[in-house]
Amino acid sequence: AGSAAKSGTPTAVLKFGLNHVTTLIEQKKAKLVAIASDVVPLELVVWLPALCRKMEIPFVIVKNKARLGQLTNQKTSAVVALTA
């Protein structure tokens, strides 16, 4: 991390939260989006892949939201995004 800061290249940052990630996708700041497959109700995230395709941002569907929660030090997380 220290060498990346010295060379001027931005480090990857993990952002989470449905509203925040949606804003990042719309602004094309997200580099990769991970969406949990077990979100209840599913209508909360069912439109995200279409938005990612429209904005040409790669996305991945993850098996459960607890795995995304481990990344964010939360119990669960429905959506996370990598930004640069």
Coordinates of C-alpha atoms in Angstrom, one line a residue, residues 2 5-6 17 21 27 43-45 49 54 66-68 70 73 77 82 84:
G2 CA 2.9 2.4 0.8
A5 CA 0.7 5.8 -2.6
K6 CA 4.3 7.0 -3.4
G17 CA -24.3 -0.1 0.9
V21 CA -23.0 1.6 -4.6
Q27 CA -21.1 8.2 -11.7
E43 CA -36.3 -6.7 -5.8
L44 CA -33.8 -4.6 -3.9
V45 CA -30.9 -5.8 -6.1
P49 CA -27.0 -6.1 -13.2
K54 CA -25.7 -0.1 -19.2
A66 CA -22.4 -13.0 4.8
R67 CA -19.4 -13.3 2.6
L68 CA -19.6 -9.7 1.5
Q70 CA -16.8 -10.3 6.1
N73 CA -16.5 -6.0 8.8
S77 CA -23.8 -6.7 3.1
L82 CA -14.4 -1.7 -5.7
A84 CA -9.9 3.2 -7.5

